[in-house]
Amino acid sequence: MANIANRLTIQIDLSGFSFKITDPSGETLNSGRKSFPSGVSSASELEDILKKELSSMSVLSKKYSQTDVVVETPTFTLVPASLYDKESEKQILSQIHKVEDMDEVMSIDLPEHEAKLIYAIPNSISSRIFKIQKKAKYTPIIYQMIKKVSEQKENNKVCIHFSKNHIHIVASERDRLLLANSFQASDFITAQYYIFFVIKEVMFNPEFTTLQIVGEIDKNQKKSLSKYFKGVNTISI
C-alpha cells in the first residue's frame, strides 16, 4: 500500500517516460524508466503508447501527497511579469509556437526573474495522466532547469537537457537569467552547435564554464564536450 505522504514525479517525452517516488525527506523509494519505440512521432501515437504503458504500472495509480509531471516540450515562452495577461496566454504563445486546439496552455511564476513562463502541455499527455492522477501538476523541463540553475553557485551557469528532437538550454550569470530556450536538434552534432552558439551569445568563456546536464548523456558525447569546457556534470531533477 502506498504511503500518501510520498511524492510521485513523472518525466515524459517522445522517447519514453521515467518515474520516481520519494518520501517526505526526499529519499528515493522507487524509480523506473520505460522507452518508447523509436518511430513515435505523433500525438496520437504517443497517447496510444501512454495509455498502454501507464496503466500497466499500478504504482503510478496510487495516491500520493503530490504528483509532478515534467514534460519535455519546446512550446514555451518567457514574458515579463509586468506585461503578463492571463486571458492572453494562448495568444501570446501562439505568436511564437504552433499550439494545438486541445493543448492545455498554462503558466507559472518566476518571481526571482520578475517573469512568467507560459507553456503548452499536449493533450495526448495530460488526458492520459488525468486517468491515473487527477490532481497532477504539469511543468515543462525548462522550468526545472531554471530552478536547478538558481541553486548553482558558479558565476557562469549553463544547464542542458537532450531530448529526442530538441536540446533545451538555460544560461545565467550569477542570479541573472540570460537565456532559456529550446532548439530543434535530432543529433548530437546539431545539439553541440547550439551549445556553442549559446555560449557565444551570452559571452561565456568555455574554459571557465561547467555544463550541467539534466538526465543522461552518452560517454562519448560527454568526452567530446569535456575537451572545450571546464567540466561536464550530470544532475537530476
CSV table of C-alpha atoms in Angstrom, one decimal:
chain,number,residue,atom,x,y,z
A,1,MET,CA,0.0,0.0,0.0
A,2,ALA,CA,1.4,3.4,-1.0
A,3,ASN,CA,2.1,6.0,1.7
A,4,ILE,CA,0.0,9.0,0.7
A,5,ALA,CA,2.7,11.3,2.2
A,6,ASN,CA,5.1,10.2,-0.6
A,7,ARG,CA,5.6,12.2,-3.8
A,8,LEU,CA,5.4,11.0,-7.4
A,9,THR,CA,7.4,12.6,-10.2
A,10,ILE,CA,6.9,11.5,-13.8
A,11,GLN,CA,9.0,12.8,-16.7
A,12,ILE,CA,7.7,12.3,-20.3
A,13,ASP,CA,8.9,12.9,-23.9
A,14,LEU,CA,8.7,11.2,-27.2
A,15,SER,CA,11.5,8.8,-26.3
A,16,GLY,CA,9.8,7.4,-23.2
A,17,PHE,CA,9.0,8.2,-19.6
A,18,SER,CA,10.5,7.8,-16.2
A,19,PHE,CA,9.1,8.0,-12.7
A,20,LYS,CA,10.4,8.5,-9.2
A,21,ILE,CA,8.7,8.1,-5.8
A,22,THR,CA,10.2,9.9,-2.9
A,23,ASP,CA,9.4,10.1,0.8
A,24,PRO,CA,8.9,13.4,2.7
A,25,SER,CA,12.7,13.6,3.3
A,26,GLY,CA,13.4,13.4,-0.4
A,27,GLU,CA,14.8,9.9,-0.4
A,28,THR,CA,14.0,7.9,-3.5
A,29,LEU,CA,11.9,4.8,-2.7
A,30,ASN,CA,11.2,3.6,-6.2
A,31,SER,CA,12.0,4.6,-9.7
A,32,GLY,CA,11.9,3.3,-13.2
A,33,ARG,CA,12.0,4.1,-16.9
A,34,LYS,CA,10.2,2.9,-20.0
A,35,SER,CA,11.5,3.6,-23.5
A,36,PHE,CA,9.1,4.0,-26.4
A,37,PRO,CA,9.6,2.6,-29.9
A,38,SER,CA,11.9,4.8,-32.0
A,39,GLY,CA,9.2,5.6,-34.6
A,40,VAL,CA,6.9,7.5,-32.2
A,41,SER,CA,6.5,11.0,-33.7
A,42,SER,CA,2.8,12.0,-33.5
A,43,ALA,CA,0.5,12.9,-30.6
A,44,SER,CA,-1.9,10.1,-31.4
A,45,GLU,CA,0.9,7.5,-31.3
A,46,LEU,CA,2.2,8.9,-28.0
A,47,GLU,CA,-1.3,8.8,-26.5
A,48,ASP,CA,-1.8,5.2,-27.5
A,49,ILE,CA,1.5,4.1,-26.0
A,50,LEU,CA,1.0,6.1,-22.8
A,51,LYS,CA,-2.5,4.5,-22.4
A,52,LYS,CA,-0.9,1.1,-22.5
A,53,GLU,CA,2.3,1.7,-20.5
A,54,LEU,CA,0.9,3.9,-17.8
A,55,SER,CA,-2.0,1.6,-17.0
A,56,SER,CA,0.4,-1.4,-16.8
A,57,MET,CA,2.2,0.2,-13.8
A,58,SER,CA,-0.1,0.0,-10.8
A,59,VAL,CA,2.3,2.0,-8.7
A,60,LEU,CA,1.6,5.1,-10.8
A,61,SER,CA,-2.2,4.9,-10.0
A,62,LYS,CA,-1.7,5.0,-6.2
A,63,LYS,CA,-2.4,8.1,-4.0
A,64,TYR,CA,0.4,10.5,-3.3
A,65,SER,CA,0.7,13.8,-1.5
A,66,GLN,CA,1.8,15.4,-4.7
A,67,THR,CA,2.2,14.3,-8.4
A,68,ASP,CA,4.5,16.4,-10.6
A,69,VAL,CA,4.6,15.7,-14.3
A,70,VAL,CA,7.6,17.2,-16.1
A,71,VAL,CA,7.1,17.4,-19.9
A,72,GLU,CA,9.9,17.8,-22.3
A,73,THR,CA,8.1,20.3,-24.5
A,74,PRO,CA,9.7,23.1,-26.6
A,75,THR,CA,6.4,25.0,-26.6
A,76,PHE,CA,7.1,27.8,-24.1
A,77,THR,CA,8.0,31.4,-23.8
A,78,LEU,CA,9.0,33.8,-21.0
A,79,VAL,CA,7.3,37.2,-20.6
A,80,PRO,CA,7.9,40.0,-18.2
A,81,ALA,CA,5.6,39.8,-15.2
A,82,SER,CA,4.5,43.4,-15.8
A,83,LEU,CA,3.2,42.5,-19.3
A,84,TYR,CA,1.6,39.2,-18.4
A,85,ASP,CA,-2.2,38.9,-19.0
A,86,LYS,CA,-3.9,35.6,-18.0
A,87,GLU,CA,-6.5,35.9,-20.7
A,88,SER,CA,-3.9,36.3,-23.4
A,89,GLU,CA,-1.7,33.3,-22.6
A,90,LYS,CA,-2.7,31.2,-25.6
A,91,GLN,CA,-2.5,34.2,-27.9
A,92,ILE,CA,1.0,35.1,-26.7
A,93,LEU,CA,2.3,31.5,-27.1
A,94,SER,CA,0.7,31.1,-30.5
A,95,GLN,CA,2.6,34.0,-31.8
A,96,ILE,CA,5.8,32.0,-31.3
A,97,HIS,CA,4.8,28.4,-31.5
A,98,LYS,CA,2.1,26.2,-33.1
A,99,VAL,CA,-0.4,25.4,-30.3
A,100,GLU,CA,-2.9,22.7,-31.0
A,101,ASP,CA,-6.6,23.3,-30.1
A,102,MET,CA,-6.6,20.6,-27.5
A,103,ASP,CA,-3.3,21.5,-25.8
A,104,GLU,CA,-3.5,22.9,-22.3
A,105,VAL,CA,-1.9,26.3,-22.0
A,106,MET,CA,-0.6,27.0,-18.5
A,107,SER,CA,1.8,29.4,-16.8
A,108,ILE,CA,4.0,29.5,-13.7
A,109,ASP,CA,5.6,32.4,-11.8
A,110,LEU,CA,9.3,33.0,-11.8
A,111,PRO,CA,9.3,35.8,-9.2
A,112,GLU,CA,13.1,35.8,-8.8
A,113,HIS,CA,13.3,36.8,-12.5
A,114,GLU,CA,10.1,39.0,-12.5
A,115,ALA,CA,8.8,36.8,-15.3
A,116,LYS,CA,6.0,34.4,-16.2
A,117,LEU,CA,6.7,31.2,-18.0
A,118,ILE,CA,3.8,30.3,-20.4
A,119,TYR,CA,3.8,26.8,-21.9
A,120,ALA,CA,1.6,24.2,-23.6
A,121,ILE,CA,1.1,20.6,-22.4
A,122,PRO,CA,0.0,18.3,-25.2
A,123,ASN,CA,-3.5,16.8,-24.7
A,124,SER,CA,-2.1,13.4,-25.6
A,125,ILE,CA,-0.1,13.6,-22.3
A,126,SER,CA,-2.5,15.4,-20.0
A,127,SER,CA,-5.5,13.3,-20.9
A,128,ARG,CA,-3.7,10.0,-20.1
A,129,ILE,CA,-2.1,11.3,-16.9
A,130,PHE,CA,-5.6,12.5,-15.8
A,131,LYS,CA,-6.8,8.9,-15.9
A,132,ILE,CA,-4.3,7.9,-13.2
A,133,GLN,CA,-3.5,11.1,-11.3
A,134,LYS,CA,-6.3,13.7,-11.5
A,135,LYS,CA,-4.5,16.3,-9.4
A,136,ALA,CA,-1.2,16.2,-11.2
A,137,LYS,CA,0.7,19.4,-11.7
A,138,TYR,CA,2.5,20.0,-15.0
A,139,THR,CA,5.7,21.9,-15.8
A,140,PRO,CA,8.0,21.9,-18.8
A,141,ILE,CA,11.5,20.6,-18.4
A,142,ILE,CA,12.8,24.2,-19.0
A,143,TYR,CA,11.2,25.3,-15.7
A,144,GLN,CA,13.0,22.6,-13.8
A,145,MET,CA,16.3,23.6,-15.4
A,146,ILE,CA,15.8,27.3,-14.4
A,147,LYS,CA,15.3,26.1,-10.9
A,148,LYS,CA,18.4,24.0,-11.0
A,149,VAL,CA,20.5,26.9,-12.3
A,150,SER,CA,19.3,29.1,-9.4
A,151,GLU,CA,20.7,26.5,-7.0
A,152,GLN,CA,24.2,26.6,-8.5
A,153,LYS,CA,26.9,28.8,-7.0
A,154,GLU,CA,29.1,29.5,-10.1
A,155,ASN,CA,29.1,32.9,-11.8
A,156,ASN,CA,28.5,31.5,-15.3
A,157,LYS,CA,25.9,28.8,-15.2
A,158,VAL,CA,24.7,26.6,-18.1
A,159,CYS,CA,22.1,23.8,-17.8
A,160,ILE,CA,21.4,21.5,-20.7
A,161,HIS,CA,18.9,18.7,-21.5
A,162,PHE,CA,18.9,16.5,-24.6
A,163,SER,CA,15.6,15.1,-25.7
A,164,LYS,CA,14.6,13.1,-28.8
A,165,ASN,CA,14.3,16.1,-31.2
A,166,HIS,CA,15.5,19.1,-29.2
A,167,ILE,CA,18.1,20.5,-27.0
A,168,HIS,CA,17.0,22.7,-24.1
A,169,ILE,CA,19.5,25.2,-22.7
A,170,VAL,CA,19.4,27.6,-19.8
A,171,ALA,CA,22.2,30.1,-19.1
A,172,SER,CA,22.5,32.6,-16.3
A,173,GLU,CA,25.2,34.9,-14.8
A,174,ARG,CA,25.0,34.8,-11.1
A,175,ASP,CA,21.3,35.4,-10.4
A,176,ARG,CA,20.5,37.0,-13.8
A,177,LEU,CA,18.7,34.7,-16.2
A,178,LEU,CA,20.3,35.3,-19.7
A,179,LEU,CA,18.6,32.7,-21.8
A,180,ALA,CA,16.1,29.8,-21.6
A,181,ASN,CA,15.4,28.3,-25.0
A,182,SER,CA,14.9,25.1,-26.9
A,183,PHE,CA,16.4,24.3,-30.3
A,184,GLN,CA,15.5,21.6,-32.8
A,185,ALA,CA,18.3,19.1,-32.8
A,186,SER,CA,17.8,15.4,-33.6
A,187,ASP,CA,21.5,14.6,-33.5
A,188,PHE,CA,24.5,15.4,-31.3
A,189,ILE,CA,26.4,17.4,-33.9
A,190,THR,CA,23.5,19.8,-34.2
A,191,ALA,CA,23.0,19.9,-30.4
A,192,GLN,CA,26.6,20.7,-29.9
A,193,TYR,CA,26.4,23.6,-32.5
A,194,TYR,CA,23.6,25.2,-30.4
A,195,ILE,CA,25.6,24.8,-27.2
A,196,PHE,CA,28.5,26.8,-28.6
A,197,PHE,CA,26.0,29.2,-30.2
A,198,VAL,CA,24.5,30.0,-26.8
A,199,ILE,CA,27.9,30.2,-25.1
A,200,LYS,CA,28.9,32.8,-27.7
A,201,GLU,CA,25.7,34.7,-27.4
A,202,VAL,CA,26.0,35.1,-23.6
A,203,MET,CA,29.7,35.7,-23.9
A,204,PHE,CA,30.9,32.9,-21.5
A,205,ASN,CA,34.4,31.5,-21.6
A,206,PRO,CA,34.1,27.7,-22.1
A,207,GLU,CA,37.3,27.2,-20.1
A,208,PHE,CA,35.7,28.7,-17.1
A,209,THR,CA,32.2,27.2,-17.6
A,210,THR,CA,30.9,23.9,-16.3
A,211,LEU,CA,28.0,22.3,-18.2
A,212,GLN,CA,25.2,20.8,-16.0
A,213,ILE,CA,23.4,18.1,-18.0
A,214,VAL,CA,20.0,17.2,-16.8
A,215,GLY,CA,19.4,13.5,-17.5
A,216,GLU,CA,21.7,11.1,-19.3
A,217,ILE,CA,24.5,11.7,-21.8
A,218,ASP,CA,26.5,9.3,-23.8
A,219,LYS,CA,30.0,8.9,-22.5
A,220,ASN,CA,31.5,9.8,-25.9
A,221,GLN,CA,29.4,12.9,-26.1
A,222,LYS,CA,30.5,13.8,-22.6
A,223,LYS,CA,34.1,13.3,-23.6
A,224,SER,CA,33.6,15.5,-26.7
A,225,LEU,CA,32.2,18.4,-24.6
A,226,SER,CA,34.8,18.0,-21.9
A,227,LYS,CA,37.5,19.0,-24.5
A,228,TYR,CA,36.1,22.5,-24.5
A,229,PHE,CA,34.6,23.1,-21.1
A,230,LYS,CA,35.9,23.3,-17.6
A,231,GLY,CA,33.6,20.4,-16.7
A,232,VAL,CA,30.6,18.4,-17.7
A,233,ASN,CA,28.4,17.1,-14.8
A,234,THR,CA,25.1,15.2,-14.8
A,235,ILE,CA,22.3,16.2,-12.5
A,236,SER,CA,18.7,15.0,-11.9
A,237,ILE,CA,15.5,17.0,-11.3
